[in-house]
mmCIF file of C-alpha atoms and ligand atoms in Angstrom:
data_model
loop_
_atom_site.group_PDB
_atom_site.id
_atom_site.type_symbol
_atom_site.label_atom_id
_atom_site.label_comp_id
_atom_site.label_asym_id
_atom_site.label_seq_id
_atom_site.Cartn_x
_atom_site.Cartn_y
_atom_site.Cartn_z
ATOM 1 C CA MET A 19 9.709 25.901 0.526
ATOM 2 C CA GLY A 20 12.752 26.043 2.207
ATOM 3 C CA ILE A 21 12.465 22.401 2.349
ATOM 4 C CA GLU A 22 16.302 20.916 1.067
ATOM 5 C CA LEU A 23 17.095 17.637 -0.642
ATOM 6 C CA THR A 24 20.947 18.929 -1.262
ATOM 7 C CA ASP A 25 22.375 15.733 -3.209
ATOM 8 C CA ARG A 26 20.243 13.141 -1.575
ATOM 9 C CA VAL A 27 19.200 11.418 -4.952
ATOM 10 C CA ALA A 28 15.532 10.254 -5.801
ATOM 11 C CA LEU A 29 14.090 7.634 -8.110
ATOM 12 C CA VAL A 30 10.838 9.041 -9.748
ATOM 13 C CA THR A 31 9.051 6.632 -12.044
ATOM 14 C CA GLY A 32 6.490 8.194 -14.162
ATOM 15 C CA GLY A 33 8.003 11.072 -14.509
ATOM 16 C CA VAL A 34 8.102 12.699 -18.141
ATOM 17 C CA GLN A 35 4.705 14.613 -17.676
ATOM 18 C CA GLY A 36 1.799 15.348 -14.876
ATOM 19 C CA ILE A 37 2.169 14.666 -10.836
ATOM 20 C CA GLY A 38 5.803 12.469 -11.284
ATOM 21 C CA LEU A 39 7.028 15.543 -13.490
ATOM 22 C CA GLY A 40 6.083 18.024 -10.855
ATOM 23 C CA ILE A 41 7.082 15.737 -8.273
ATOM 24 C CA ALA A 42 10.549 15.380 -9.883
ATOM 25 C CA GLU A 43 11.500 19.461 -10.672
ATOM 26 C CA ALA A 44 10.428 19.995 -6.953
ATOM 27 C CA PHE A 45 13.348 17.676 -5.902
ATOM 28 C CA LEU A 46 15.297 19.331 -8.598
ATOM 29 C CA ASP A 47 14.656 22.793 -7.179
ATOM 30 C CA ALA A 48 15.239 21.007 -3.705
ATOM 31 C CA GLY A 49 18.925 20.411 -5.413
ATOM 32 C CA ALA A 50 19.030 16.498 -5.150
ATOM 33 C CA LYS A 51 19.892 14.416 -7.897
ATOM 34 C CA VAL A 52 16.810 13.103 -9.954
ATOM 35 C CA ALA A 53 16.571 9.446 -11.659
ATOM 36 C CA ILE A 54 13.396 10.176 -14.004
ATOM 37 C CA SER A 55 11.899 6.717 -15.294
ATOM 38 C CA ASP A 56 9.201 5.936 -17.706
ATOM 39 C CA ILE A 57 7.692 3.378 -20.854
ATOM 40 C CA ASN A 58 7.804 6.606 -23.078
ATOM 41 C CA GLY A 59 11.341 6.719 -24.071
ATOM 42 C CA GLU A 60 10.842 9.540 -26.406
ATOM 43 C CA GLY A 61 8.900 11.817 -24.147
ATOM 44 C CA LEU A 62 10.967 11.170 -21.626
ATOM 45 C CA LYS A 63 14.709 11.313 -24.297
ATOM 46 C CA ALA A 64 13.358 15.513 -24.883
ATOM 47 C CA LYS A 65 11.932 15.716 -21.394
ATOM 48 C CA VAL A 66 15.159 14.687 -19.488
ATOM 49 C CA ARG A 67 17.130 16.945 -22.568
ATOM 50 C CA GLU A 68 15.274 19.738 -21.678
ATOM 51 C CA LEU A 69 15.547 19.566 -17.266
ATOM 52 C CA GLN A 70 19.683 18.986 -18.357
ATOM 53 C CA GLY A 71 19.647 22.781 -19.532
ATOM 54 C CA ARG A 72 19.122 23.838 -15.865
ATOM 55 C CA PHE A 73 19.561 20.936 -13.647
ATOM 56 C CA GLY A 74 22.676 19.471 -15.515
ATOM 57 C CA GLU A 75 24.457 16.179 -14.684
ATOM 58 C CA ASN A 76 21.949 16.300 -11.134
ATOM 59 C CA VAL A 77 18.572 14.829 -13.707
ATOM 60 C CA TYR A 78 18.781 11.583 -15.198
ATOM 61 C CA GLY A 79 16.340 9.577 -17.454
ATOM 62 C CA ILE A 80 16.068 5.755 -17.550
ATOM 63 C CA THR A 81 13.243 4.479 -20.291
ATOM 64 C CA ALA A 82 11.026 1.069 -18.027
ATOM 65 C CA ASP A 83 7.887 0.169 -17.956
ATOM 66 C CA CYS A 84 7.169 -0.361 -14.451
ATOM 67 C CA SER A 85 4.811 -3.004 -14.935
ATOM 68 C CA GLN A 86 8.084 -5.564 -15.855
ATOM 69 C CA GLU A 87 10.176 -7.115 -13.574
ATOM 70 C CA ASP A 88 12.653 -7.348 -15.323
ATOM 71 C CA ASP A 89 12.972 -3.158 -16.723
ATOM 72 C CA ILE A 90 12.077 -2.401 -12.811
ATOM 73 C CA VAL A 91 15.743 -4.562 -11.643
ATOM 74 C CA ARG A 92 17.251 -2.999 -14.903
ATOM 75 C CA MET A 93 16.017 0.313 -13.550
ATOM 76 C CA VAL A 94 17.166 0.467 -9.586
ATOM 77 C CA ALA A 95 20.631 -0.966 -11.266
ATOM 78 C CA GLU A 96 21.054 2.117 -13.566
ATOM 79 C CA ALA A 97 20.393 4.263 -11.884
ATOM 80 C CA VAL A 98 22.438 3.347 -9.068
ATOM 81 C CA GLY A 99 24.793 2.641 -11.574
ATOM 82 C CA LYS A 100 24.317 6.690 -12.026
ATOM 83 C CA PHE A 101 24.469 7.939 -8.632
ATOM 84 C CA GLY A 102 25.881 5.060 -6.203
ATOM 85 C CA VAL A 103 22.958 5.150 -3.553
ATOM 86 C CA ILE A 104 18.727 5.479 -3.956
ATOM 87 C CA ASP A 105 17.760 7.681 -1.332
ATOM 88 C CA ILE A 106 13.965 8.495 -2.619
ATOM 89 C CA LEU A 107 11.954 6.495 -4.418
ATOM 90 C CA VAL A 108 8.639 8.042 -5.869
ATOM 91 C CA ASN A 109 6.298 5.164 -7.094
ATOM 92 C CA ASN A 110 4.346 7.049 -9.653
ATOM 93 C CA ALA A 111 3.561 5.158 -12.883
ATOM 94 C CA GLY A 112 0.005 4.674 -12.778
ATOM 95 C CA ARG A 113 -3.199 4.173 -14.885
ATOM 96 C CA GLY A 114 -6.995 3.751 -15.305
ATOM 97 C CA GLY A 115 -9.359 2.025 -16.836
ATOM 98 C CA MET A 116 -13.402 2.730 -17.288
ATOM 99 C CA HIS A 117 -15.471 -0.433 -17.095
ATOM 100 C CA TYR A 118 -18.220 -1.537 -15.370
ATOM 101 C CA PHE A 119 -16.501 -4.489 -13.735
ATOM 102 C CA TRP A 120 -18.598 -6.892 -15.161
ATOM 103 C CA GLU A 121 -17.462 -5.986 -18.591
ATOM 104 C CA MET A 122 -14.349 -6.004 -17.553
ATOM 105 C CA ALA A 123 -11.763 -8.494 -19.049
ATOM 106 C CA ALA A 124 -9.949 -10.464 -16.848
ATOM 107 C CA HIS A 125 -6.370 -8.770 -18.860
ATOM 108 C CA GLU A 126 -7.675 -4.791 -18.671
ATOM 109 C CA TRP A 127 -7.127 -5.546 -14.471
ATOM 110 C CA ASP A 128 -4.427 -7.043 -14.922
ATOM 111 C CA GLU A 129 -2.936 -3.922 -17.152
ATOM 112 C CA VAL A 130 -4.108 -1.803 -13.565
ATOM 113 C CA VAL A 131 -3.201 -3.722 -11.078
ATOM 114 C CA ASP A 132 0.114 -4.747 -13.109
ATOM 115 C CA LEU A 133 1.074 -1.402 -12.507
ATOM 116 C CA ASN A 134 -0.623 0.545 -9.564
ATOM 117 C CA LEU A 135 -0.161 -2.280 -6.964
ATOM 118 C CA ARG A 136 2.382 -5.264 -8.391
ATOM 119 C CA GLY A 137 4.538 -2.958 -9.891
ATOM 120 C CA ALA A 138 5.037 -0.727 -6.613
ATOM 121 C CA PHE A 139 5.580 -3.208 -4.868
ATOM 122 C CA LEU A 140 8.632 -4.429 -7.682
ATOM 123 C CA CYS A 141 10.108 -1.420 -7.680
ATOM 124 C CA THR A 142 10.121 -1.154 -3.714
ATOM 125 C CA ARG A 143 11.609 -4.092 -3.408
ATOM 126 C CA GLU A 144 14.109 -3.680 -6.118
ATOM 127 C CA VAL A 145 15.285 -0.527 -4.109
ATOM 128 C CA THR A 146 14.725 -1.894 -0.767
ATOM 129 C CA LYS A 147 17.756 -3.701 -1.454
ATOM 130 C CA VAL A 148 19.845 -1.515 -2.059
ATOM 131 C CA MET A 149 18.965 0.664 0.718
ATOM 132 C CA LEU A 150 19.850 -1.960 2.894
ATOM 133 C CA GLU A 151 22.588 -2.956 1.492
ATOM 134 C CA LYS A 152 24.145 0.527 1.937
ATOM 135 C CA GLY A 153 22.487 1.330 5.075
ATOM 136 C CA THR A 154 20.454 4.367 3.750
ATOM 137 C CA LYS A 155 18.061 6.125 5.878
ATOM 138 C CA GLY A 156 15.406 6.409 2.783
ATOM 139 C CA LYS A 157 12.591 7.252 1.930
ATOM 140 C CA ILE A 158 9.769 5.818 -0.246
ATOM 141 C CA ILE A 159 6.934 7.103 -1.032
ATOM 142 C CA ASN A 160 3.774 5.310 -2.654
ATOM 143 C CA ILE A 161 1.554 8.220 -5.200
ATOM 144 C CA ALA A 162 -1.877 6.174 -4.397
ATOM 145 C CA SER A 163 -5.551 8.111 -4.504
ATOM 146 C CA THR A 164 -8.472 9.585 -2.715
ATOM 147 C CA ASN A 165 -10.032 6.079 -4.497
ATOM 148 C CA ALA A 166 -7.975 4.416 -2.062
ATOM 149 C CA ILE A 167 -10.663 4.857 0.031
ATOM 150 C CA LEU A 168 -13.819 6.590 -2.135
ATOM 151 C CA PRO A 169 -15.178 4.357 -4.115
ATOM 152 C CA THR A 170 -15.779 5.095 -7.248
ATOM 153 C CA THR A 171 -18.615 3.770 -9.893
ATOM 154 C CA GLY A 172 -16.569 2.815 -13.514
ATOM 155 C CA ILE A 173 -13.006 2.222 -11.768
ATOM 156 C CA ALA A 174 -12.906 -0.775 -9.851
ATOM 157 C CA ALA A 175 -9.067 -1.881 -10.504
ATOM 158 C CA TYR A 176 -7.786 1.130 -10.453
ATOM 159 C CA CYS A 177 -9.414 1.673 -6.641
ATOM 160 C CA ALA A 178 -8.735 -1.655 -5.748
ATOM 161 C CA SER A 179 -4.817 -1.407 -6.358
ATOM 162 C CA LYS A 180 -4.741 2.322 -5.058
ATOM 163 C CA GLY A 181 -6.202 0.477 -1.939
ATOM 164 C CA GLY A 182 -3.744 -2.044 -1.896
ATOM 165 C CA LEU A 183 -1.392 -0.021 -2.538
ATOM 166 C CA LEU A 184 -2.206 1.568 0.673
ATOM 167 C CA MET A 185 -2.127 -1.640 3.303
ATOM 168 C CA PHE A 186 0.635 -2.349 0.499
ATOM 169 C CA THR A 187 2.903 1.093 2.488
ATOM 170 C CA ARG A 188 1.459 0.663 6.077
ATOM 171 C CA VAL A 189 3.522 -3.268 6.258
ATOM 172 C CA ALA A 190 6.368 -1.648 4.086
ATOM 173 C CA ALA A 191 6.580 0.931 6.730
ATOM 174 C CA GLN A 192 6.564 -1.887 9.559
ATOM 175 C CA GLU A 193 8.647 -3.834 8.206
ATOM 176 C CA LEU A 194 11.048 -0.975 7.143
ATOM 177 C CA GLY A 195 10.798 1.247 9.733
ATOM 178 C CA PRO A 196 13.310 -1.217 12.333
ATOM 179 C CA HIS A 197 15.535 -0.025 9.057
ATOM 180 C CA GLY A 198 15.018 3.835 9.436
ATOM 181 C CA ILE A 199 13.599 3.979 6.434
ATOM 182 C CA ASN A 200 9.678 5.340 6.228
ATOM 183 C CA VAL A 201 7.079 4.728 4.061
ATOM 184 C CA ASN A 202 4.546 6.814 3.384
ATOM 185 C CA ALA A 203 1.728 7.517 0.449
ATOM 186 C CA ILE A 204 0.210 10.594 -1.307
ATOM 187 C CA GLY A 205 -3.215 10.129 -1.493
ATOM 188 C CA PRO A 206 -3.923 13.097 -4.628
ATOM 189 C CA GLY A 207 -7.610 14.178 -5.255
ATOM 190 C CA SER A 208 -8.638 14.863 -8.770
ATOM 191 C CA THR A 209 -5.053 16.613 -10.658
ATOM 192 C CA MET A 210 -5.158 19.051 -13.775
ATOM 193 C CA THR A 211 -2.563 16.505 -15.894
ATOM 194 C CA PRO A 212 -2.283 15.563 -19.697
ATOM 195 C CA ILE A 213 -4.208 12.735 -18.660
ATOM 196 C CA THR A 214 -7.123 13.853 -16.817
ATOM 197 C CA GLU A 215 -7.403 17.540 -18.096
ATOM 198 C CA GLY A 216 -9.218 16.780 -20.889
ATOM 199 C CA PHE A 217 -12.141 14.552 -18.406
ATOM 200 C CA TYR A 218 -11.880 17.082 -15.907
ATOM 201 C CA ASN A 219 -12.529 19.764 -18.252
ATOM 202 C CA LEU A 220 -15.806 18.507 -19.675
ATOM 203 C CA PRO A 221 -18.214 20.460 -18.071
ATOM 204 C CA ILE A 222 -20.658 18.197 -16.224
ATOM 205 C CA ILE A 223 -17.672 17.172 -14.639
ATOM 206 C CA ASN A 224 -16.178 19.739 -13.929
ATOM 207 C CA ALA A 225 -19.260 20.548 -11.888
ATOM 208 C CA GLY A 226 -19.472 17.974 -10.304
ATOM 209 C CA PHE A 227 -16.319 17.508 -9.512
ATOM 210 C CA LEU A 228 -15.990 21.111 -7.905
ATOM 211 C CA GLU A 229 -18.910 20.556 -5.750
ATOM 212 C CA ARG A 230 -17.603 18.186 -4.464
ATOM 213 C CA THR A 231 -14.148 20.131 -3.674
ATOM 214 C CA PRO A 232 -14.653 21.843 -0.592
ATOM 215 C CA MET A 233 -11.594 24.129 -1.439
ATOM 216 C CA GLY A 234 -13.012 25.009 -4.559
ATOM 217 C CA ARG A 235 -10.847 24.598 -7.169
ATOM 218 C CA PHE A 236 -8.800 21.194 -9.200
ATOM 219 C CA GLY A 237 -5.228 20.233 -7.819
ATOM 220 C CA GLN A 238 -2.098 20.747 -9.911
ATOM 221 C CA PRO A 239 0.746 19.244 -10.352
ATOM 222 C CA GLU A 240 2.555 21.937 -8.007
ATOM 223 C CA ASP A 241 -0.135 21.015 -5.258
ATOM 224 C CA ILE A 242 1.347 16.924 -4.897
ATOM 225 C CA ALA A 243 4.551 18.459 -5.468
ATOM 226 C CA LYS A 244 5.057 19.864 -1.966
ATOM 227 C CA ALA A 245 3.200 16.894 -0.062
ATOM 228 C CA ALA A 246 6.228 14.781 -2.055
ATOM 229 C CA LEU A 247 8.480 17.315 -0.767
ATOM 230 C CA PHE A 248 8.079 16.990 2.957
ATOM 231 C CA LEU A 249 7.698 12.804 2.696
ATOM 232 C CA ALA A 250 11.357 13.271 1.308
ATOM 233 C CA SER A 251 11.962 15.664 3.535
ATOM 234 C CA GLU A 252 13.728 15.232 6.732
ATOM 235 C CA TYR A 253 10.596 17.100 8.813
ATOM 236 C CA ALA A 254 9.148 13.929 7.507
ATOM 237 C CA ASP A 255 11.808 11.371 10.075
ATOM 238 C CA TRP A 256 9.362 10.256 12.169
ATOM 239 C CA VAL A 257 6.442 9.805 9.893
ATOM 240 C CA THR A 258 5.805 6.484 8.575
ATOM 241 C CA GLY A 259 3.151 4.264 7.645
ATOM 242 C CA GLN A 260 0.583 7.294 6.715
ATOM 243 C CA ILE A 261 -1.462 8.635 4.503
ATOM 244 C CA LEU A 262 -1.336 12.152 3.414
ATOM 245 C CA TYR A 263 -4.467 13.660 1.078
ATOM 246 C CA VAL A 264 -3.800 16.453 -0.991
ATOM 247 C CA ASP A 265 -7.279 16.512 -2.846
ATOM 248 C CA GLY A 266 -8.624 19.826 -2.039
ATOM 249 C CA GLY A 267 -11.032 18.225 0.556
ATOM 250 C CA GLN A 268 -12.696 15.252 -1.629
ATOM 251 C CA SER A 269 -11.893 13.180 0.888
ATOM 252 C CA LEU A 270 -14.074 14.034 3.385
ATOM 253 C CA MET A 271 -17.328 14.771 0.584
ATOM 254 C CA GLY A 272 -18.810 10.972 0.631
ATOM 255 C CA LEU A 273 -22.293 12.591 -0.172
ATOM 256 C CA PRO A 274 -23.868 15.993 -1.975
ATOM 257 C CA ARG A 275 -24.410 18.652 0.264
ATOM 258 C CA TYR A 276 -28.252 18.300 1.179
ATOM 259 C CA LEU A 277 -28.177 19.981 4.371
ATOM 260 C CA GLU A 278 -27.441 23.498 2.168
ATOM 261 C CA GLY A 279 -30.584 25.495 1.841
ATOM 262 C CA LEU A 280 -32.882 22.774 4.779
ATOM 263 C CA VAL A 281 -30.850 23.510 8.055
ATOM 264 C CA GLN A 282 -31.218 27.275 9.199
ATOM 265 C CA SER A 283 -27.649 28.970 10.296
ATOM 266 C CA ALA A 284 -27.019 29.716 14.510
ATOM 267 C CA GLY A 285 -27.406 33.233 13.016
ATOM 268 C CA GLY A 286 -31.094 33.130 11.593
HETATM 269 N N1 NAD B 303 -4.218 13.213 -11.266
HETATM 270 C C1 NAD B 303 -5.130 12.765 -10.986
HETATM 271 O O1 NAD B 303 -6.307 13.439 -10.876
HETATM 272 C C2 NAD B 303 -4.470 11.963 -10.051
HETATM 273 C C3 NAD B 303 -5.337 11.399 -8.739
HETATM 274 C C4 NAD B 303 -5.094 10.125 -7.550
HETATM 275 C C5 NAD B 303 -3.801 9.540 -7.973
HETATM 276 N N2 NAD B 303 -3.471 10.314 -9.756
HETATM 277 C C6 NAD B 303 -2.342 9.206 -9.046
HETATM 278 O O2 NAD B 303 -0.857 10.009 -10.159
HETATM 279 C C7 NAD B 303 -0.323 9.220 -10.620
HETATM 280 C C8 NAD B 303 0.547 10.023 -11.477
HETATM 281 O O3 NAD B 303 -1.183 10.384 -12.699
HETATM 282 P P1 NAD B 303 -0.858 11.185 -14.531
HETATM 283 O O4 NAD B 303 -2.311 12.400 -13.563
HETATM 284 O O5 NAD B 303 0.307 12.138 -13.282
HETATM 285 O O6 NAD B 303 -0.959 10.357 -14.660
HETATM 286 P P2 NAD B 303 0.287 11.010 -16.560
HETATM 287 O O7 NAD B 303 -0.837 9.637 -17.124
HETATM 288 O O8 NAD B 303 -0.440 12.497 -17.140
HETATM 289 O O9 NAD B 303 1.608 10.204 -16.406
HETATM 290 C C9 NAD B 303 1.967 9.114 -15.937
HETATM 291 C C10 NAD B 303 3.155 8.873 -16.613
HETATM 292 O O10 NAD B 303 3.426 7.337 -16.160
HETATM 293 C C11 NAD B 303 4.371 7.096 -17.751
HETATM 294 N N3 NAD B 303 3.264 4.980 -17.460
HETATM 295 C C12 NAD B 303 2.236 5.195 -17.792
HETATM 296 N N4 NAD B 303 2.454 4.141 -17.784
HETATM 297 C C13 NAD B 303 3.791 3.297 -17.426
HETATM 298 C C14 NAD B 303 4.547 2.185 -17.462
HETATM 299 N N5 NAD B 303 3.863 0.615 -17.293
HETATM 300 N N6 NAD B 303 5.337 2.375 -16.821
HETATM 301 C C15 NAD B 303 6.704 3.391 -16.459
HETATM 302 N N7 NAD B 303 5.991 4.656 -16.472
HETATM 303 C C16 NAD B 303 4.309 4.705 -16.892
HETATM 304 C C17 NAD B 303 3.552 7.145 -18.335
HETATM 305 O O11 NAD B 303 4.480 7.770 -19.535
HETATM 306 C C18 NAD B 303 3.356 9.123 -18.365
HETATM 307 O O12 NAD B 303 4.258 9.444 -18.536
HETATM 308 C C19 NAD B 303 -1.029 7.966 -11.010
HETATM 309 O O13 NAD B 303 -0.510 6.786 -9.672
HETATM 310 C C20 NAD B 303 -2.047 8.476 -10.774
HETATM 311 O O14 NAD B 303 -3.210 7.178 -10.343
HETATM 312 C C21 NAD B 303 -3.468 10.889 -10.119
#
C-alpha cells in the first residue's frame, strides 16, 4: 500500500486470528513492531512463533483476557517492557452472542459488554497513560461494527456495545486531541473470519447478506487491515473521532431493494 510504519510500536488485542491477525500482519509488513495479545494462549504461542519466522523480534505475544482489568494493566506494562513505547493501539478483541434480549441472562449481556466496551475503555485508558507520560503522538483504533448503527435482531448486547464504543471513540478523541493523539473507529461489515465463516456460509444467510451488500461480496481481514493501516499512519494525522465503515456498502442498506422491478429506468 505504500504506507510505512517503520519502527512504530503497535499493540493489537485479539490478534491470533481473523481481523486482529490481518491487522497485525499488515502492520508487520509495513515495518512496525507489534505486540499481539489474545486470551487463547496456546494459539498465540503457535501464531507468534510462525510470525517470528517472517518478522523476527518485531513480533511479540502477550496472553491476556481483555475483559479483565488486572490482565489489561499487565498486558500494557509487558508491551512497554518489551518495546519501550506504544504508538498504536488497536482494540480488536470482541465477541457476540445470539439471543432475544428478553431471554438473555444478565451475565451473557455482561460478557459481551465487558469485552467489547468496558475492555476497550480499559485498554485505551492504560495505553493513554503511557502515551501521555512519554509524549507519544499516538493513534488509537477501535474495531466497532456496522452494528454500531444498524440494529440487528438477536444481538442486542453486541449492537449496544458497539454503539457505545462508537460514542466512547468520539469522547476519547475530544479529550486526547489536545495531546496529539488520534482516536478513530473502524466499522467492519460482514467479514469472513474463523468465528463468522460457518454462519456466513449457510446458504440462506449468505444470500441474504449479499443481497444487502452493494459491492457484492463478503469482506476479508485484509480489507479491514487496509483501513487500520491508514488510520495508524501519518496520512490520518488530522482525522479523529471518526468511524470508517469498511463494509462493501452494507451500512447504506437499511431495507431490501424494493424499487427494482417496480420503477423503470430513465432510458425506458
Ligand atoms: N467478522 C465480522 O464479520 C465482524 C464484523 C464487524 C465487527 N467485527 C469485530 O471485529 C473484531 C474481530 O472479530 P473477528 O471476526 O476477527 O473475531 P474472531 O473471533 O475470529 O477473533 C477474535 C480474537 O479475539 C480473541 N478473544 C476473544 N475473547 C477475548 C478476550 N476476552 N480477551 C482477549 N482476546 C479475546 C479470540 O481468541 C480471537 O483470537 C471483533 O471486535 C468483532 O466484533 C467483526
